[in-house]
Short mmCIF file of C-alpha atoms in Angstrom, two decimals:
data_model
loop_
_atom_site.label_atom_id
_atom_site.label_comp_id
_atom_site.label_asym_id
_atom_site.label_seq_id
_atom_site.Cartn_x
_atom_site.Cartn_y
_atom_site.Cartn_z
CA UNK A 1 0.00 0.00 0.00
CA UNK A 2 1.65 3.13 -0.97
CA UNK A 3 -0.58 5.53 1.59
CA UNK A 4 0.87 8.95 1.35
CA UNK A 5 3.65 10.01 -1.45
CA UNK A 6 5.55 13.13 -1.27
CA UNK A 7 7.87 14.30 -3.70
CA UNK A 8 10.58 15.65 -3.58
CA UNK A 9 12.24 14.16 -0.80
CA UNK A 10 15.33 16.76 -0.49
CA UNK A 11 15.46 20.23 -2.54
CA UNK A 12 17.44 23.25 -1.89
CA UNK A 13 16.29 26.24 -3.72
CA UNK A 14 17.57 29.98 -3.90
CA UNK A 15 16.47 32.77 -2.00
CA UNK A 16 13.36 34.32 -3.98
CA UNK A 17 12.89 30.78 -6.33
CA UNK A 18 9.47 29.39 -6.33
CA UNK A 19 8.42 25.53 -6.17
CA UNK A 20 5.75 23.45 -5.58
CA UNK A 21 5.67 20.20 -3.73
CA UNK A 22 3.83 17.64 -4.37
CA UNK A 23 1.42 15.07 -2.10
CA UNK A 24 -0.90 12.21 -3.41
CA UNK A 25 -2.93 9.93 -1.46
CA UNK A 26 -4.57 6.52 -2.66
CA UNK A 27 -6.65 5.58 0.64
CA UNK A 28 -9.51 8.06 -0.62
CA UNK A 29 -9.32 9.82 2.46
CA UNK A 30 -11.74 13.96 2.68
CA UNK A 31 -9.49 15.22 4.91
CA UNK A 32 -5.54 16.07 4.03
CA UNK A 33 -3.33 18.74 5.62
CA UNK A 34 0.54 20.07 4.64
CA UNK A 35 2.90 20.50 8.41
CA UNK A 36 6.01 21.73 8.45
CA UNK A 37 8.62 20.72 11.19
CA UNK A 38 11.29 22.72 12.75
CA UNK A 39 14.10 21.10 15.01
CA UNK A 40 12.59 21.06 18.75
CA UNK A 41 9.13 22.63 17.39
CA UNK A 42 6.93 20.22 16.88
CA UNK A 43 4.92 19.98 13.84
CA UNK A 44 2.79 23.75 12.47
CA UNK A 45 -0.09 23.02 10.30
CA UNK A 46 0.42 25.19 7.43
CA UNK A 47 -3.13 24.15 5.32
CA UNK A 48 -5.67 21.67 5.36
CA UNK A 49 -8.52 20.73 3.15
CA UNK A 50 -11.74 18.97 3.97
CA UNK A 51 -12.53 17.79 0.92
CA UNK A 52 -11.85 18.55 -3.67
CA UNK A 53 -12.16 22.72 -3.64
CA UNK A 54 -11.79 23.12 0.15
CA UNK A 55 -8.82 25.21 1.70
CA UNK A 56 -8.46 26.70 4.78
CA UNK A 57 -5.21 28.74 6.20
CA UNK A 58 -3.68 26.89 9.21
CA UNK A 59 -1.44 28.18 11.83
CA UNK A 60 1.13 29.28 9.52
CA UNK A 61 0.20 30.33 5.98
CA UNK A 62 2.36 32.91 5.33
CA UNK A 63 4.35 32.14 2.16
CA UNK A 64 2.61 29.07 1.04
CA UNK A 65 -0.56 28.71 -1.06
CA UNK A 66 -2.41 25.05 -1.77
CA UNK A 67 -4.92 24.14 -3.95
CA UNK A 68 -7.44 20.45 -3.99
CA UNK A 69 -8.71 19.52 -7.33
CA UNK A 70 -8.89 16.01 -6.84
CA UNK A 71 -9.48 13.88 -3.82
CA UNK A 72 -6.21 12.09 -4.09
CA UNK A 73 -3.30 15.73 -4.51
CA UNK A 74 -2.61 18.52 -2.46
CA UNK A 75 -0.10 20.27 -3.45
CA UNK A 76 2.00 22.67 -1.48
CA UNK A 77 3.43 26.29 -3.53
CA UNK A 78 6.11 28.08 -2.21
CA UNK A 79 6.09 31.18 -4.10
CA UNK A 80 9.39 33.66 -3.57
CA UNK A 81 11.23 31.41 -1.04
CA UNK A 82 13.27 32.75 1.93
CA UNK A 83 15.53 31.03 4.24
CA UNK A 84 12.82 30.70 6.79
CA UNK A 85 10.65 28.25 5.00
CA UNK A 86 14.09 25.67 5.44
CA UNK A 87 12.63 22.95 7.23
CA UNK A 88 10.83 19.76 7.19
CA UNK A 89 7.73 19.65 5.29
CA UNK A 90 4.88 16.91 5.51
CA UNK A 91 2.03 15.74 4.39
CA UNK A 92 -0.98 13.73 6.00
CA UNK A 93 -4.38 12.92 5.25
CA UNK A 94 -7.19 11.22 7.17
CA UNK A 95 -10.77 10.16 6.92
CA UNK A 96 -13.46 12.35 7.70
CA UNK A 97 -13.96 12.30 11.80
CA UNK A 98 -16.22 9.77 13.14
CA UNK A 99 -19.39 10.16 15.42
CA UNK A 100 -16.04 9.88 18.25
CA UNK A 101 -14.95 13.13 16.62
CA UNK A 102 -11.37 11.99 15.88
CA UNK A 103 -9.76 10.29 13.10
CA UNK A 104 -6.07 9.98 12.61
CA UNK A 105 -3.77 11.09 10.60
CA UNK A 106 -1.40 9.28 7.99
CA UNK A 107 1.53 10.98 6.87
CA UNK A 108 3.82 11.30 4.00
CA UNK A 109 8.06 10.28 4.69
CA UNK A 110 8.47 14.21 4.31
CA UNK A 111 10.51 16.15 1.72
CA UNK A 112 13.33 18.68 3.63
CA UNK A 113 13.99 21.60 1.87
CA UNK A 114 16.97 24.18 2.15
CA UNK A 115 16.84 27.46 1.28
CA UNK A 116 19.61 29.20 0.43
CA UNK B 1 -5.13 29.64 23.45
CA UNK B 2 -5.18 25.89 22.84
CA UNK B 3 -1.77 24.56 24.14
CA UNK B 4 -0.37 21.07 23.95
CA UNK B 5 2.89 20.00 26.21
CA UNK B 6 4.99 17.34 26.41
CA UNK B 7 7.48 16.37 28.97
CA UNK B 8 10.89 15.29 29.11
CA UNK B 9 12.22 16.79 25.82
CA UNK B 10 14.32 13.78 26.29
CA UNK B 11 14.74 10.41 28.03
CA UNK B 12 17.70 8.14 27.84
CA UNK B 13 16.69 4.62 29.41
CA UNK B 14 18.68 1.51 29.79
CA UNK B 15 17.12 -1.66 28.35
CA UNK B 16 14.11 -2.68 30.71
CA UNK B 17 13.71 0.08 32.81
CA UNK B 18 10.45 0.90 32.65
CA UNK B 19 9.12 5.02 32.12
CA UNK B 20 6.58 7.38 31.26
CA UNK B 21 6.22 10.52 28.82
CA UNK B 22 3.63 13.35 29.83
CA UNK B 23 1.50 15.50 27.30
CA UNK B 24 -0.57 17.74 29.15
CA UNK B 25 -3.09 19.91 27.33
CA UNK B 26 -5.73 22.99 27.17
CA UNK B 27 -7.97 22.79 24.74
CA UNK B 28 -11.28 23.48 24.20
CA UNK B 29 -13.66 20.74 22.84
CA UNK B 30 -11.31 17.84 22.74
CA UNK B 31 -12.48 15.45 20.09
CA UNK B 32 -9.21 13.14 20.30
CA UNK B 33 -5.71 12.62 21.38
CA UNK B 34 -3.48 10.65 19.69
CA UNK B 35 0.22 9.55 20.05
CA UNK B 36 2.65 9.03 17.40
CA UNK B 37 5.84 7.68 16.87
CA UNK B 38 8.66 9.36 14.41
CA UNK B 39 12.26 7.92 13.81
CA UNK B 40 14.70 10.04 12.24
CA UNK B 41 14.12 11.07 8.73
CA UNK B 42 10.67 9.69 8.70
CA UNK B 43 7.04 10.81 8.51
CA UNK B 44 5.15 10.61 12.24
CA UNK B 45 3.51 7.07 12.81
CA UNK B 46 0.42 6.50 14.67
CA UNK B 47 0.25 4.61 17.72
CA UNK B 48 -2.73 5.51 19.69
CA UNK B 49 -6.25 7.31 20.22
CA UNK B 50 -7.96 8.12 23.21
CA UNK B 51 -11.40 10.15 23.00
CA UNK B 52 -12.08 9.79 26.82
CA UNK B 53 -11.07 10.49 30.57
CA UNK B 54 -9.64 7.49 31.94
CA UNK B 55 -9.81 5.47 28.61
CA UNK B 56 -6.51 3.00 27.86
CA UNK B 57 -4.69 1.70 24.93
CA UNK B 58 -2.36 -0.64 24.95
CA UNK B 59 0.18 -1.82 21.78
CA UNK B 60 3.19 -4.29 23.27
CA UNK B 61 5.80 -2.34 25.93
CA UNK B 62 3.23 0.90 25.15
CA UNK B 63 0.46 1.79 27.05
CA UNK B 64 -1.26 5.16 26.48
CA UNK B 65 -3.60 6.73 29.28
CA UNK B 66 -5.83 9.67 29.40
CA UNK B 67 -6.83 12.04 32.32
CA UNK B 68 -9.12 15.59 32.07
CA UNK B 69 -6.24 17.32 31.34
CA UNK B 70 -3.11 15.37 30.53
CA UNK B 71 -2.27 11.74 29.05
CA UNK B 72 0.99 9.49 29.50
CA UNK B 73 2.32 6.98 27.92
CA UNK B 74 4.25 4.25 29.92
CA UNK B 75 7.12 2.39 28.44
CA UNK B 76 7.42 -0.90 30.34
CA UNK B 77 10.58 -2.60 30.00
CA UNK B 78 11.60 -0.88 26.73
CA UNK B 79 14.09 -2.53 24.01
CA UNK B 80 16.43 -0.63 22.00
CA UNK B 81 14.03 -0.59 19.16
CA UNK B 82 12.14 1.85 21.07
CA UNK B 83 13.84 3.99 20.28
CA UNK B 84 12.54 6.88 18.73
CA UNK B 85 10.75 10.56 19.34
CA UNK B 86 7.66 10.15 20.29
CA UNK B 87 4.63 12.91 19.80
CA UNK B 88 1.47 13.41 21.11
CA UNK B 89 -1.04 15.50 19.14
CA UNK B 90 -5.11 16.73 19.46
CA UNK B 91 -8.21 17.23 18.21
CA UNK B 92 -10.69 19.89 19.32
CA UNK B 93 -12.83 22.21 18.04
CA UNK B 94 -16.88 23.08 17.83
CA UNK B 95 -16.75 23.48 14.21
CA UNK B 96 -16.91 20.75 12.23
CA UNK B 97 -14.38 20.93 9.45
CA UNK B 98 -11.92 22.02 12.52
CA UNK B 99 -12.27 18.35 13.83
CA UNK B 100 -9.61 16.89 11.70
CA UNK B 101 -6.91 19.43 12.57
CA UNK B 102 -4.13 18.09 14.45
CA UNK B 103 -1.98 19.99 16.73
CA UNK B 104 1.14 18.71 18.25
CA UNK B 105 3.31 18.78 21.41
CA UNK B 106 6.70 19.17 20.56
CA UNK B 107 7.83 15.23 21.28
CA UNK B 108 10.05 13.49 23.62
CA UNK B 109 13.07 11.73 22.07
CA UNK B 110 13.48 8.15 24.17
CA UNK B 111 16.79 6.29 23.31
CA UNK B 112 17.35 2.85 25.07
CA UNK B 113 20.61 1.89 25.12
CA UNK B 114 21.30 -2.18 25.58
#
């Protein structure tokens, strides 16, 4: 079962370069989300989508933009990257919550990007 | 503000003696909490969920407990391959598309040494 593919797994782009990063899922799961994970920080939720054409900001939007045309991708854009978006970035995506109210999460193997 | 905290940042353990991790929370609405389990270079795993004051879980040398306000997870005689950072994470919210979000303590690393 492949579950959650991210791509690229390592990238190191230029200060002011633009990518996009890439996130499929195959368990036909609503909900997916984009994290990103600093040394000692935990993991930030950057986006998250409850279903194809849903978006909503997360904690920390700011230089990032997402879009959900299909169930299965989210992808991530970093538009005009700067050295503080070097970090650990990962995906995850989960049912929709049950009548418990939680459902967990399954997440990507990450892709860590360097800005430089 | 919903807060999520986990205690020790780290914990070095010899082979078989037994401990416990803390993640203590304040959140509003808690739908779920849920450990995970990272190694390096790899995406979080899940271990656990608890929806419920005084619920358990149990998964080999893990078991995973939850109070009103905080949750532990015991490590009974661990084995090197326990090694790893583990992170606990929750749901809350009214709102229903809020329900899914996860947010995280910021782990405890464990390393067992033989």
């Amino acid at each position: 079962n492949a579950g959650v593919t991210q791509t690229p797994k390592f990238r190191i782009l230029k200060i002011g370069q633009s990518m996009t990063l890439q996130c499929t899922q195959d368990m036909n799961h609503n909900y997916m989300y984009w994290y990103r994970q600093d040394p000692g920080m935990g993991l930030k939720l950057i986006y998250y989508s409850v279903g194809a054409g849903i978006t909503d900001k997360g904690e920390v939007p700011n230089g990032y933009n997402v879009s959900r045309s299909t169930t299965e991708d989210f992808p991530l854009r970093l538009e005009l990257a700067a050295p503080s978006q070097t970090s650990v970035y990962f995906c995850a995506s989960s049912p929709a919550p049950g009548g418990r109210g939680g459902a967990e999460a399954f997440f990507g193997q990450g892709t860590r990007l360097t800005v430089v | 503000e919903d807060q999520v905290t986990q205690s020790p940042e780290a914990l070095r353990l010899q082979e078989g003696e037994s401990s416990s991790l803390n993640c203590s929370y304040t959140v509003s609405g808690l739908r779920g909490l849920f450990w995970y389990r990272q190694d390096p270079g790899k995406g979080p795993e899940f271990l656990f969920t608890l929806y419920s004051a005084g619920e358990e879980k149990e998964k080999e040398r893990l078991k995973a407990t939850l109070t009103k306000k905080e949750s532990f997870l015991h490590i009974t005689a661990p084995k090197p391959e326990d090694s790893a950072t583990y992170l606990c994470a929750v749901q809350a919210g009214v709102a229903t598309d809020s329900w899914g979000k996860l947010q995280f303590g910021a782990g405890t690393q464990v390393v067992v040494t033989p």
